[in-house]
PDB file of C-alpha atoms and ligand atoms in Angstrom:
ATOM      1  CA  UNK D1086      -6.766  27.948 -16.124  1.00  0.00           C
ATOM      2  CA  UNK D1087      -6.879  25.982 -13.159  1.00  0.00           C
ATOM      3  CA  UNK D1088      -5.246  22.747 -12.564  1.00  0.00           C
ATOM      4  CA  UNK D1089      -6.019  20.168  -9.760  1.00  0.00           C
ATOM      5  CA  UNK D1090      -2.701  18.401  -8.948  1.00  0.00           C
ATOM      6  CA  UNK D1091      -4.173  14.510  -7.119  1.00  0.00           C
ATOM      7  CA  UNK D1092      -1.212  12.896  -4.913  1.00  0.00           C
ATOM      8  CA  UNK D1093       0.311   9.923  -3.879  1.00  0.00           C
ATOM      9  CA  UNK D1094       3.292   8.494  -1.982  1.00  0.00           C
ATOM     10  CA  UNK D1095       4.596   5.741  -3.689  1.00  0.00           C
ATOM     11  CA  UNK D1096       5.564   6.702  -6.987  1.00  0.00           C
ATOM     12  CA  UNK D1097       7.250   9.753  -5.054  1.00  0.00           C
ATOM     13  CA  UNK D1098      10.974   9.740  -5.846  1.00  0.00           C
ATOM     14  CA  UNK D1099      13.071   7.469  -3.985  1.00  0.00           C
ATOM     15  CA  UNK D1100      10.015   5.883  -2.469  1.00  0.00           C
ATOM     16  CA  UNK D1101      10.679   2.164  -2.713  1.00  0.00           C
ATOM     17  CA  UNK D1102       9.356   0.363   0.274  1.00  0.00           C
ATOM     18  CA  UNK D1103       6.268   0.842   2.900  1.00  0.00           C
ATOM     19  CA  UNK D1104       8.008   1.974   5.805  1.00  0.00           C
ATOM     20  CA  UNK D1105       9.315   5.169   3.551  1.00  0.00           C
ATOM     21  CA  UNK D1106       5.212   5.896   3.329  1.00  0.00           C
ATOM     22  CA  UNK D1107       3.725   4.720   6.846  1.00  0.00           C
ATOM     23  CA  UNK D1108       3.633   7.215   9.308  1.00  0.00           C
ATOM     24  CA  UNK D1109       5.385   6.161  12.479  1.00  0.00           C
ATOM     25  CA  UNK D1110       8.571   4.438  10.533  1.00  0.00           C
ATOM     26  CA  UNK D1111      11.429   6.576  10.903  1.00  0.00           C
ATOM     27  CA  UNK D1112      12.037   7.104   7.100  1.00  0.00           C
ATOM     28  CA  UNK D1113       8.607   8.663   6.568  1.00  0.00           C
ATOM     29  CA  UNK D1114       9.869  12.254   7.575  1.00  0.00           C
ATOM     30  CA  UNK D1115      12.543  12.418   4.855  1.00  0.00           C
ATOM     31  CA  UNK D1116       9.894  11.234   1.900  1.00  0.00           C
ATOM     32  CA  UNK D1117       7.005  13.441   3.026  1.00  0.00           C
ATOM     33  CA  UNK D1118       9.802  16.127   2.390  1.00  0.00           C
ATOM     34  CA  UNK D1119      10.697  14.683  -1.133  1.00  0.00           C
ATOM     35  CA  UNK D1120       6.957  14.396  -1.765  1.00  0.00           C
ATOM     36  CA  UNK D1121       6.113  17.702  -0.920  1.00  0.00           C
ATOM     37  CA  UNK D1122       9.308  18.744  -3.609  1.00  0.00           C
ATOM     38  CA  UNK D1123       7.724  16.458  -6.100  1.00  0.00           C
ATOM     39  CA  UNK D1124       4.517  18.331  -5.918  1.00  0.00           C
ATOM     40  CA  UNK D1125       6.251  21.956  -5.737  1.00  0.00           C
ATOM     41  CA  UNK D1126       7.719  20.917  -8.940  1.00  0.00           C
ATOM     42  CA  UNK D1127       4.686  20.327 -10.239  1.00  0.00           C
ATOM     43  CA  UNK D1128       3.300  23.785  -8.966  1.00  0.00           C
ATOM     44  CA  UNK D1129       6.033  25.479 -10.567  1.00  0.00           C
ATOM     45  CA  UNK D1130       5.647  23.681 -14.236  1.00  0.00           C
ATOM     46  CA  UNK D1131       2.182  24.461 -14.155  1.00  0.00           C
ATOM     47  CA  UNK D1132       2.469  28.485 -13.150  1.00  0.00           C
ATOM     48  CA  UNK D1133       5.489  28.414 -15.477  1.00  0.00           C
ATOM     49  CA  UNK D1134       3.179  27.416 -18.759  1.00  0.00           C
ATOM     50  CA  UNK D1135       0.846  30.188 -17.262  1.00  0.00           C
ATOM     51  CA  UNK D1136      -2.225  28.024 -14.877  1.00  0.00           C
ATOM     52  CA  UNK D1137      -4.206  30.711 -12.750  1.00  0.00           C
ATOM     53  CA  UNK D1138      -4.776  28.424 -10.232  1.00  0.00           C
ATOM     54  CA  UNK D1139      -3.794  25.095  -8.294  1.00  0.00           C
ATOM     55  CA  UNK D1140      -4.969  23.499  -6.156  1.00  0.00           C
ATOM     56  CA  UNK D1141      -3.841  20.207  -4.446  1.00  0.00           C
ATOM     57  CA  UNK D1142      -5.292  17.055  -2.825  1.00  0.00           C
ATOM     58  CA  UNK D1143      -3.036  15.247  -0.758  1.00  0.00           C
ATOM     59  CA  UNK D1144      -4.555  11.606  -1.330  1.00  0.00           C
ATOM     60  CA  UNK D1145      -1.721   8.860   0.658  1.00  0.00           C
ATOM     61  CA  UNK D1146      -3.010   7.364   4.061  1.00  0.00           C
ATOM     62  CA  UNK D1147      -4.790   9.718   6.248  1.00  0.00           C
ATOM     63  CA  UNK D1148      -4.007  12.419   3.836  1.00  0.00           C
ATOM     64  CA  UNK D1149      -2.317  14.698   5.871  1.00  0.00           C
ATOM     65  CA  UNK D1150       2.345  13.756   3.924  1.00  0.00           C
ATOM     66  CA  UNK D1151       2.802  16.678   2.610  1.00  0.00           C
ATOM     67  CA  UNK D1152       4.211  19.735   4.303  1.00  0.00           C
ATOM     68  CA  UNK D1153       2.128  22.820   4.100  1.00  0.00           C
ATOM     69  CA  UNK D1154       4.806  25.011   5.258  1.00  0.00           C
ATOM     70  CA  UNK D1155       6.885  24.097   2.583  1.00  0.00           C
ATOM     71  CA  UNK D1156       4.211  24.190   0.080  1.00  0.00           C
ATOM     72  CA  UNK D1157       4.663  26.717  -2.998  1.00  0.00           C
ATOM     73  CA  UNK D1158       2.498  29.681  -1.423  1.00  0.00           C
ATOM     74  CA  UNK D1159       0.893  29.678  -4.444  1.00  0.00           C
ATOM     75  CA  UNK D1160      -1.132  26.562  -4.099  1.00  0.00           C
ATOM     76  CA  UNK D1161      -4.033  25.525  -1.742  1.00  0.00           C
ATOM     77  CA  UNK D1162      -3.333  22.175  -0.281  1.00  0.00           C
ATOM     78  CA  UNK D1163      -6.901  20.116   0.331  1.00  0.00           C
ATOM     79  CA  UNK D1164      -5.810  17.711   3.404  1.00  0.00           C
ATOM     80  CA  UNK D1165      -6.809  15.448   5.823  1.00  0.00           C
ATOM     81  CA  UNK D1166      -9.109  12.746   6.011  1.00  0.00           C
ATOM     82  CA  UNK D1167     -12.044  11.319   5.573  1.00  0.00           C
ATOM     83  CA  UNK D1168     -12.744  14.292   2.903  1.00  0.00           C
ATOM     84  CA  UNK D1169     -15.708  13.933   0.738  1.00  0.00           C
ATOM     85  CA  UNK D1170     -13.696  12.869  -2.728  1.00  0.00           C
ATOM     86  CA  UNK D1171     -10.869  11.386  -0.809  1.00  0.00           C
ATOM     87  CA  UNK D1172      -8.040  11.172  -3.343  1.00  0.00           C
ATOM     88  CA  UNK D1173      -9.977  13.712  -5.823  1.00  0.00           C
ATOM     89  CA  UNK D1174     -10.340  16.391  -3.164  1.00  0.00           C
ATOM     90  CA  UNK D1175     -11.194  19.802  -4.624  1.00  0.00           C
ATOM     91  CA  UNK D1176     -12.149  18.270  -8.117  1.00  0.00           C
ATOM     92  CA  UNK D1177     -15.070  20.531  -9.675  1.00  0.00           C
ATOM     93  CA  UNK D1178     -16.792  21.628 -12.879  1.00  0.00           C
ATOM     94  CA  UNK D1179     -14.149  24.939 -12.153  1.00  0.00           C
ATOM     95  CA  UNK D1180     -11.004  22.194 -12.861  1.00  0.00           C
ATOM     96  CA  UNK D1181      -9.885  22.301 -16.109  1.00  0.00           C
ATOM     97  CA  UNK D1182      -6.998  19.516 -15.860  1.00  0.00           C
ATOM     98  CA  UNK D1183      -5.797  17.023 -13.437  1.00  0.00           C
ATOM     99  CA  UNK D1184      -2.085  15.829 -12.790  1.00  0.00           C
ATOM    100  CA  UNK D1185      -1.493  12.784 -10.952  1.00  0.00           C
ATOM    101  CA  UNK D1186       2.084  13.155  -8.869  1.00  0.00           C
ATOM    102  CA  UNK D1187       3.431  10.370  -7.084  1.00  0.00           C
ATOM    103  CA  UNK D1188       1.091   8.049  -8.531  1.00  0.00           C
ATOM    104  CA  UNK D1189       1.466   4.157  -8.625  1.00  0.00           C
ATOM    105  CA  UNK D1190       0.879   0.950 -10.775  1.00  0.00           C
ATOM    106  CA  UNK D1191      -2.544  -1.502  -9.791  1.00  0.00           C
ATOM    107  CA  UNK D1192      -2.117  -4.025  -7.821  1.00  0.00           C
ATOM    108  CA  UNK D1193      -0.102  -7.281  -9.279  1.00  0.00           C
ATOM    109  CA  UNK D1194       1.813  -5.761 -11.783  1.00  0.00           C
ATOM    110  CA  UNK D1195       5.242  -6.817 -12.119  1.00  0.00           C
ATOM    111  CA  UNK D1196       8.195  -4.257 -12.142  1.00  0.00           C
ATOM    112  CA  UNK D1197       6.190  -1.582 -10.043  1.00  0.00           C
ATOM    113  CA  UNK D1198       7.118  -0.152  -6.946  1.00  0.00           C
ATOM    114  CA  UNK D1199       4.317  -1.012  -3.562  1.00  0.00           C
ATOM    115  CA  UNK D1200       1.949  -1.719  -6.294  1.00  0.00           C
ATOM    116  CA  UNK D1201      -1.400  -2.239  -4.855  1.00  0.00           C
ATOM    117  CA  UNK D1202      -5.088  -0.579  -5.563  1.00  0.00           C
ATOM    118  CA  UNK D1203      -6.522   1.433  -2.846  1.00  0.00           C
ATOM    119  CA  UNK D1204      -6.019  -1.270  -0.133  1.00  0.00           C
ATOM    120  CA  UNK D1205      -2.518  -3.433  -0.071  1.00  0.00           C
ATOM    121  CA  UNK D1206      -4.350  -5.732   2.417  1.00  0.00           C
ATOM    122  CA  UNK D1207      -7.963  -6.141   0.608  1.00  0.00           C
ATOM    123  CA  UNK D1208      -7.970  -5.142  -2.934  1.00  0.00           C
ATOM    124  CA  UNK D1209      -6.983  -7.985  -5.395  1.00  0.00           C
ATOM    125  CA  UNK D1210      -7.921  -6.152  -8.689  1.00  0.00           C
ATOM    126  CA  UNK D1211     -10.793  -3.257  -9.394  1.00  0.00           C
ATOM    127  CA  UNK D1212     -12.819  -3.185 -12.782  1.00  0.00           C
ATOM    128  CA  UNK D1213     -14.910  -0.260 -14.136  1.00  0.00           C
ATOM    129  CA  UNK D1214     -17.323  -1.550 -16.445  1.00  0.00           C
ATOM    130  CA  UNK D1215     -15.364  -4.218 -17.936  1.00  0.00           C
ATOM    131  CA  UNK D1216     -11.687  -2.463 -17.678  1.00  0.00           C
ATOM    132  CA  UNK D1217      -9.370  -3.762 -15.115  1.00  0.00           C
ATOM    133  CA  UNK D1218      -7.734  -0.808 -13.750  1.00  0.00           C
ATOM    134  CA  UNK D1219      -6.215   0.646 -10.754  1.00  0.00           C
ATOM    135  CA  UNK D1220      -6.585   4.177  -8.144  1.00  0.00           C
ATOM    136  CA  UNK D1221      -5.381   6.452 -11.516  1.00  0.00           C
ATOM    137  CA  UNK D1222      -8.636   4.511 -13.143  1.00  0.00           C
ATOM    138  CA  UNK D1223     -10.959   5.485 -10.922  1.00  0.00           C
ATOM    139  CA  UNK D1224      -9.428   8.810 -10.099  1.00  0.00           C
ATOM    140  CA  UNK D1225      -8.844   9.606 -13.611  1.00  0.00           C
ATOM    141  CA  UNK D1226     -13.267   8.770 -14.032  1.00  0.00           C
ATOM    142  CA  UNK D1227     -13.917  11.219 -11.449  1.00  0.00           C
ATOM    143  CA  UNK D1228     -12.030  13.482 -13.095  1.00  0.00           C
ATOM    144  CA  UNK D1229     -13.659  12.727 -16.500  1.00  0.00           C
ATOM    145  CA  UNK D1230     -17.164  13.210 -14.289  1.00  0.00           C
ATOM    146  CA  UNK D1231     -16.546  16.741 -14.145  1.00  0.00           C
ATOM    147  CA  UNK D1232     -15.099  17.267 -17.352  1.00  0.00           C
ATOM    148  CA  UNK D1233     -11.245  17.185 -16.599  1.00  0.00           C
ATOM    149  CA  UNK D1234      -8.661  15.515 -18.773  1.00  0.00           C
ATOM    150  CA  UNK D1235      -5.727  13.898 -16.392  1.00  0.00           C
ATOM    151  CA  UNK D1236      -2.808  15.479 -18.337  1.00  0.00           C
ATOM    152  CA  UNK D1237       0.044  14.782 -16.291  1.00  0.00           C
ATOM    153  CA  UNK D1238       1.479  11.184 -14.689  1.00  0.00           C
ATOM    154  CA  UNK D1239       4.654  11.005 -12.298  1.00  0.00           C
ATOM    155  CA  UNK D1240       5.158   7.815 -11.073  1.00  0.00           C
ATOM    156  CA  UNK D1241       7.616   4.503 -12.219  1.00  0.00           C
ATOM    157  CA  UNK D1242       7.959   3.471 -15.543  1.00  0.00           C
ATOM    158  CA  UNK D1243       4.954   0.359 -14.805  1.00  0.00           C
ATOM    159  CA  UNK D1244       2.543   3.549 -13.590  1.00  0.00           C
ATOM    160  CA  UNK D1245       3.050   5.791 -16.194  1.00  0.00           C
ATOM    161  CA  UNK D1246       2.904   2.949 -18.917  1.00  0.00           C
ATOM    162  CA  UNK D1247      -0.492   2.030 -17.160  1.00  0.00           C
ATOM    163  CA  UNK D1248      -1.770   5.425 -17.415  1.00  0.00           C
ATOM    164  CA  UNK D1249      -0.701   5.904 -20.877  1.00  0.00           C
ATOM    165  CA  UNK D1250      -2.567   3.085 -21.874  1.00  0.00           C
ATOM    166  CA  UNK D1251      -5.915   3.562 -20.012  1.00  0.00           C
ATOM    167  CA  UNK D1252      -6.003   7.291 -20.980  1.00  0.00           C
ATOM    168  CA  UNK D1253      -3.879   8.051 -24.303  1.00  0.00           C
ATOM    169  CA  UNK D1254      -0.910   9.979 -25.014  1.00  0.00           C
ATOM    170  CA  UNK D1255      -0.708  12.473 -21.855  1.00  0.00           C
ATOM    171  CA  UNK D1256       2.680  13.680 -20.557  1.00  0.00           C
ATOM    172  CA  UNK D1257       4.740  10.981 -18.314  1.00  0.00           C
ATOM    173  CA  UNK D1258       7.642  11.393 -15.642  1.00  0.00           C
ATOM    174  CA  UNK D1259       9.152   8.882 -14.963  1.00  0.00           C
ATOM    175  CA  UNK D1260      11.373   8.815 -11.533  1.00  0.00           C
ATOM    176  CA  UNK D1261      12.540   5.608 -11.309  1.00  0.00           C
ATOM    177  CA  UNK D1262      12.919   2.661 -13.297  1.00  0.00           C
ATOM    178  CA  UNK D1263      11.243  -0.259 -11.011  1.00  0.00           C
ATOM    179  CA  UNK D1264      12.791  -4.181 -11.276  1.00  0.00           C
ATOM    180  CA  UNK D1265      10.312  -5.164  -8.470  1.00  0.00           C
ATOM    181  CA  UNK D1266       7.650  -4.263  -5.637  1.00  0.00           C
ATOM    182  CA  UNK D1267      10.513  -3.137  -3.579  1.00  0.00           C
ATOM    183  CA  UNK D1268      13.153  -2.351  -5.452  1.00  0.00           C
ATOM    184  CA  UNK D1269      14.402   0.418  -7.958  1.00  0.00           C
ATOM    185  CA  UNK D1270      17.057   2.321 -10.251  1.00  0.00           C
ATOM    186  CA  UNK D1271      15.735   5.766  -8.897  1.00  0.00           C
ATOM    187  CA  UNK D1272      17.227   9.420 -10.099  1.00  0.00           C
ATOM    188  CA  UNK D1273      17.932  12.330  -7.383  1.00  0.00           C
ATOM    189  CA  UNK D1274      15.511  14.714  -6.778  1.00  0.00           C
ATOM    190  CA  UNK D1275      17.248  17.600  -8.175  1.00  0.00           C
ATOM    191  CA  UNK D1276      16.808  15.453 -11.754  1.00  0.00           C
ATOM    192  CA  UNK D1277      13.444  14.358 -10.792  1.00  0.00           C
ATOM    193  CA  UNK D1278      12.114  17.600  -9.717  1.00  0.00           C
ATOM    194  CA  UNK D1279      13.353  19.423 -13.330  1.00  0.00           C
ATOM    195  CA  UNK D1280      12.236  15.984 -15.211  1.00  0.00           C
ATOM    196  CA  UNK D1281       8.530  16.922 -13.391  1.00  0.00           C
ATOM    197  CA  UNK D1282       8.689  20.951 -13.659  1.00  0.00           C
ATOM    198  CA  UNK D1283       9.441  20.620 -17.603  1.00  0.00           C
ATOM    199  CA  UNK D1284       6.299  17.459 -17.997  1.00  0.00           C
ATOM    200  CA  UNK D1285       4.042  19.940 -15.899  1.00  0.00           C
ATOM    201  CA  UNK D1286       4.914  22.814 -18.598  1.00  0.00           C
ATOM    202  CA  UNK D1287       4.579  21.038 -21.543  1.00  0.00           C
ATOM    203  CA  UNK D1288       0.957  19.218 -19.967  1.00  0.00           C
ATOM    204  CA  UNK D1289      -0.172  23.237 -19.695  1.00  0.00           C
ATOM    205  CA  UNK D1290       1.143  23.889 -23.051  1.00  0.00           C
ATOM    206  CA  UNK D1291      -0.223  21.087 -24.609  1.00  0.00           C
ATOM    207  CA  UNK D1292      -3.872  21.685 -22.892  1.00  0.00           C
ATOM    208  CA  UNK D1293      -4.037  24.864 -23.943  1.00  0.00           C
ATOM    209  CA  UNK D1294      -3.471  24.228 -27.634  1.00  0.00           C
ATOM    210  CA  UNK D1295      -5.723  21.513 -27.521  1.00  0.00           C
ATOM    211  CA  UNK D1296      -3.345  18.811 -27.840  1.00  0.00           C
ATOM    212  CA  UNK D1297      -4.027  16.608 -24.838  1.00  0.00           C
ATOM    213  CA  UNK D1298      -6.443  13.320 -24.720  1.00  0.00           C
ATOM    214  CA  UNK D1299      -9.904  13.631 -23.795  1.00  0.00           C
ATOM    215  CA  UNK D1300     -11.050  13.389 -20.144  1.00  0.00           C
ATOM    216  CA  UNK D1301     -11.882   9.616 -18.964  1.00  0.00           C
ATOM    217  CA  UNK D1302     -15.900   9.555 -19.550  1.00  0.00           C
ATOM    218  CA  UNK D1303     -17.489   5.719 -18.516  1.00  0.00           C
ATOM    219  CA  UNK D1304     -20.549   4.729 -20.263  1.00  0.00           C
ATOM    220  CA  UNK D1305     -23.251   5.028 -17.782  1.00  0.00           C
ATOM    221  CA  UNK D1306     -24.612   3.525 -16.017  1.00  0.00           C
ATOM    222  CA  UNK D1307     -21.268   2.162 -13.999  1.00  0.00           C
ATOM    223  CA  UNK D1308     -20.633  -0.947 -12.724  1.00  0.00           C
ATOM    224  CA  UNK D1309     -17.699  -1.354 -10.075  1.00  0.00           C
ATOM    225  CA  UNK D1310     -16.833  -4.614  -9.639  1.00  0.00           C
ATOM    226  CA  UNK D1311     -14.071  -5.447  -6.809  1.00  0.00           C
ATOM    227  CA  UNK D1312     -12.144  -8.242  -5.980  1.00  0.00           C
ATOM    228  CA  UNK D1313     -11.124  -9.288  -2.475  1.00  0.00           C
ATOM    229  CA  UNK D1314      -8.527 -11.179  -0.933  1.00  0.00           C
ATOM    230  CA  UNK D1315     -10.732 -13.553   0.892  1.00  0.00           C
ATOM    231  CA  UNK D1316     -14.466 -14.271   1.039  1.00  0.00           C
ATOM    232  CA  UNK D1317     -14.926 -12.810   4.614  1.00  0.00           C
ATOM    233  CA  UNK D1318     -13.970  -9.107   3.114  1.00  0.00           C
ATOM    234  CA  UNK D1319     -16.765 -10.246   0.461  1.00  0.00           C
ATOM    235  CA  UNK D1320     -19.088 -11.337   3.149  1.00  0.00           C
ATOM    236  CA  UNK D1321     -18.481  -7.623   4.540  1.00  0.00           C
ATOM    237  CA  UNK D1322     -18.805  -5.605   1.163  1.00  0.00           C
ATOM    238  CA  UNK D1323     -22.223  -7.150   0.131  1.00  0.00           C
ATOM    239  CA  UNK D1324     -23.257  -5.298   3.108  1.00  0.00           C
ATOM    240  CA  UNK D1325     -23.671  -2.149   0.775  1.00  0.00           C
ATOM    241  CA  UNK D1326     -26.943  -2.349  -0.648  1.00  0.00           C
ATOM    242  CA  UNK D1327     -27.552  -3.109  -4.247  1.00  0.00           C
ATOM    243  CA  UNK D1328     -24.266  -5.253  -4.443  1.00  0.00           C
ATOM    244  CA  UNK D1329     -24.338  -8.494  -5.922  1.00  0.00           C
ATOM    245  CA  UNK D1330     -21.502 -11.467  -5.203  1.00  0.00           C
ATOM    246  CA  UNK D1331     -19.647 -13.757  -7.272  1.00  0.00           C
ATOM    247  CA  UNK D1332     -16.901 -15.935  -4.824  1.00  0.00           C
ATOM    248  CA  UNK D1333     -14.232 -12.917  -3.757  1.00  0.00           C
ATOM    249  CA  UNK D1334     -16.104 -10.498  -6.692  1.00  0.00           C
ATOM    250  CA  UNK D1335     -18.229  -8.481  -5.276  1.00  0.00           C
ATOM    251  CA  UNK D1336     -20.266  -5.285  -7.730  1.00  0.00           C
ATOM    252  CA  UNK D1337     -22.285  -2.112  -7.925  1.00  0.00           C
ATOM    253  CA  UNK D1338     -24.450  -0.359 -10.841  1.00  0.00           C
ATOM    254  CA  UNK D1339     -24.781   3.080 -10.256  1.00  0.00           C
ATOM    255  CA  UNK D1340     -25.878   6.053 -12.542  1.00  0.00           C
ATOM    256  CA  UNK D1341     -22.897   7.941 -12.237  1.00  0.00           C
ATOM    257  CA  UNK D1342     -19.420   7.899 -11.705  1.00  0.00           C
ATOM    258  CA  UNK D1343     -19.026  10.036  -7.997  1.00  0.00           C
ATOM    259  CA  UNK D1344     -21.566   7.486  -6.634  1.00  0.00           C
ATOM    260  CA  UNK D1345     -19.873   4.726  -7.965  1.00  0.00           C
ATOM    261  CA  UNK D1346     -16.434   6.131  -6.170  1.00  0.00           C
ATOM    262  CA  UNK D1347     -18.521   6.387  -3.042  1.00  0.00           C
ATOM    263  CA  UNK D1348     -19.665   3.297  -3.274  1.00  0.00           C
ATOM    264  CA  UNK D1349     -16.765   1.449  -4.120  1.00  0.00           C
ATOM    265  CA  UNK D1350     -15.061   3.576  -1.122  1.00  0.00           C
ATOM    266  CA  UNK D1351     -18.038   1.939   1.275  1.00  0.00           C
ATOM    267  CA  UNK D1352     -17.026  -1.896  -0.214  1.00  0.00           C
ATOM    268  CA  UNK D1353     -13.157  -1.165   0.832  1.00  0.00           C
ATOM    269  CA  UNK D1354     -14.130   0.387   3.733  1.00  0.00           C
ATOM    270  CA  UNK D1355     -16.360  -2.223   5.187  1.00  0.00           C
ATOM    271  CA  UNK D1356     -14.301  -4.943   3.794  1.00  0.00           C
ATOM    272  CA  UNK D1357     -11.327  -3.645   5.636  1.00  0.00           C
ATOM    273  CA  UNK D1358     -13.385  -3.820   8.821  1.00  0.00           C
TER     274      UNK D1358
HETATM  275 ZN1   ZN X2385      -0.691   5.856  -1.368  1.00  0.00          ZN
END
């Protein structure tokens, strides 16, 4: 069995404002540590319930938080940035489950800690198809695209809940209770870390008797439809052929779901400008 474990920062325990997850600020060294714990507990939950293999794509920022030399040996760690399936790095028809660690709720949802989707400064809302969803949407599709259920969620209570909803009855760990974007009741890591290692175990367990939800498939073909903050990101994502504009709404119909991540990654990144 081999499990892909997709990261983020801010649902990473503790995490509760951006300077903890922008490089440069002075608190970003003490929660690339925690993250990199996070994700070891992770590791360990999933060799524990007996995975052959994990492998892990560190998906905040540039991609390059968590600390290899700290890494359980046992892992591969796919870093750095751009990589070809960004966030999903090292997905493949050989994955047989994904867990999202760290992960965190779409942008405007209340109670969630530095919610946003994929862009703080750009993205309003994303919708695949005709569900509104966030980065554990379209992550969790890609996934689906090669035939991998996501079977794990660590994140707030708002992110988890999300997840739950979007993709069934998976297992959740929750590491802090959020009251707003920047503020939370959070649990140490030593709690945290044990919460994770026994949700990574029983994801395994579960898998392997069959008991998990199905992986995220979209009807095809699939339209990504993204909303900007202002027309001038609009005026900058239409440049991506194909796309067609509605005010700050700007879409894309492609056959499958890795082009549609692609191409949705070209809107934001043009947008952004
Ligand atoms: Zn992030």
């Amino acid at each position: 069995m081999k499990i892909l474990i997709a990261t983020d920062m801010e649902g990473i325990t503790g995490v509760t404002t951006w300077e903890q997850v922008t490089p440069g600020h002075a608190e970003y060294a003490r929660f690339r540590r925690l993250m990199t714990q996070d994700v070891n507990a992770a590791i360990r939950g999933a060799f524990d319930a007996g995975a052959d293999e994990v492998v892990v794509a560190d998906g905040h920022w540039n991609g390059s938080n968590i600390l290899i030399e700290e890494l359980d040996a046992r892992a591969r760690l796919n870093t750095g940035s751009p990589s070809p399936l960004s966030m999903m790095e090292g997905i493949d028809q050989s994955i047989d489950a994904v867990m999202f660690i760290g992960y965190h709720a779409r942008n405007g949802s209340p109670g969630a800690i530095l919610d946003h989707t994929w862009s703080s400064k750009t993205v309003a809302n994303v919708w695949l198809n005709d569900i509104l969803t966030g980065e554990y949407g379209l992550n969790a599709a890609v996934a689906g695209h090669f035939g991998a259920p996501v079977i794990l969620v660590s994140g707030d209570q708002t992110a988890c809940a999300q997840v739950t909803e979007l993709l069934g009855d998976l297992e959740t760990a929750v590491v802090k209770q959020a009251s707003g974007r920047f503020a939370a009741e959070c649990q140490a890591p030593q709690v945290t870390q044990e919460t994770i290692r026994l949700s990574a175990e029983r994801a395994v367990v579960r898998l392997s008797e069959g008991n998990m939800p199905a992986p995220f498939v979209l009807d095809t073909p699939i339209t990504v439809t993204v909303e900007f903050f202002t027309s001038d990101m609009a005026d900058r994502a239409t440049r991506v052929p194909f796309t067609k504009r509605e005010g700050t709404r700007v879409s894309l119909t492609l056959p499958e779901m890795v082009s549609a991540y692609n191409g949705f990654r070209a809107m934001v990144m043009l947008a952004s400008g």
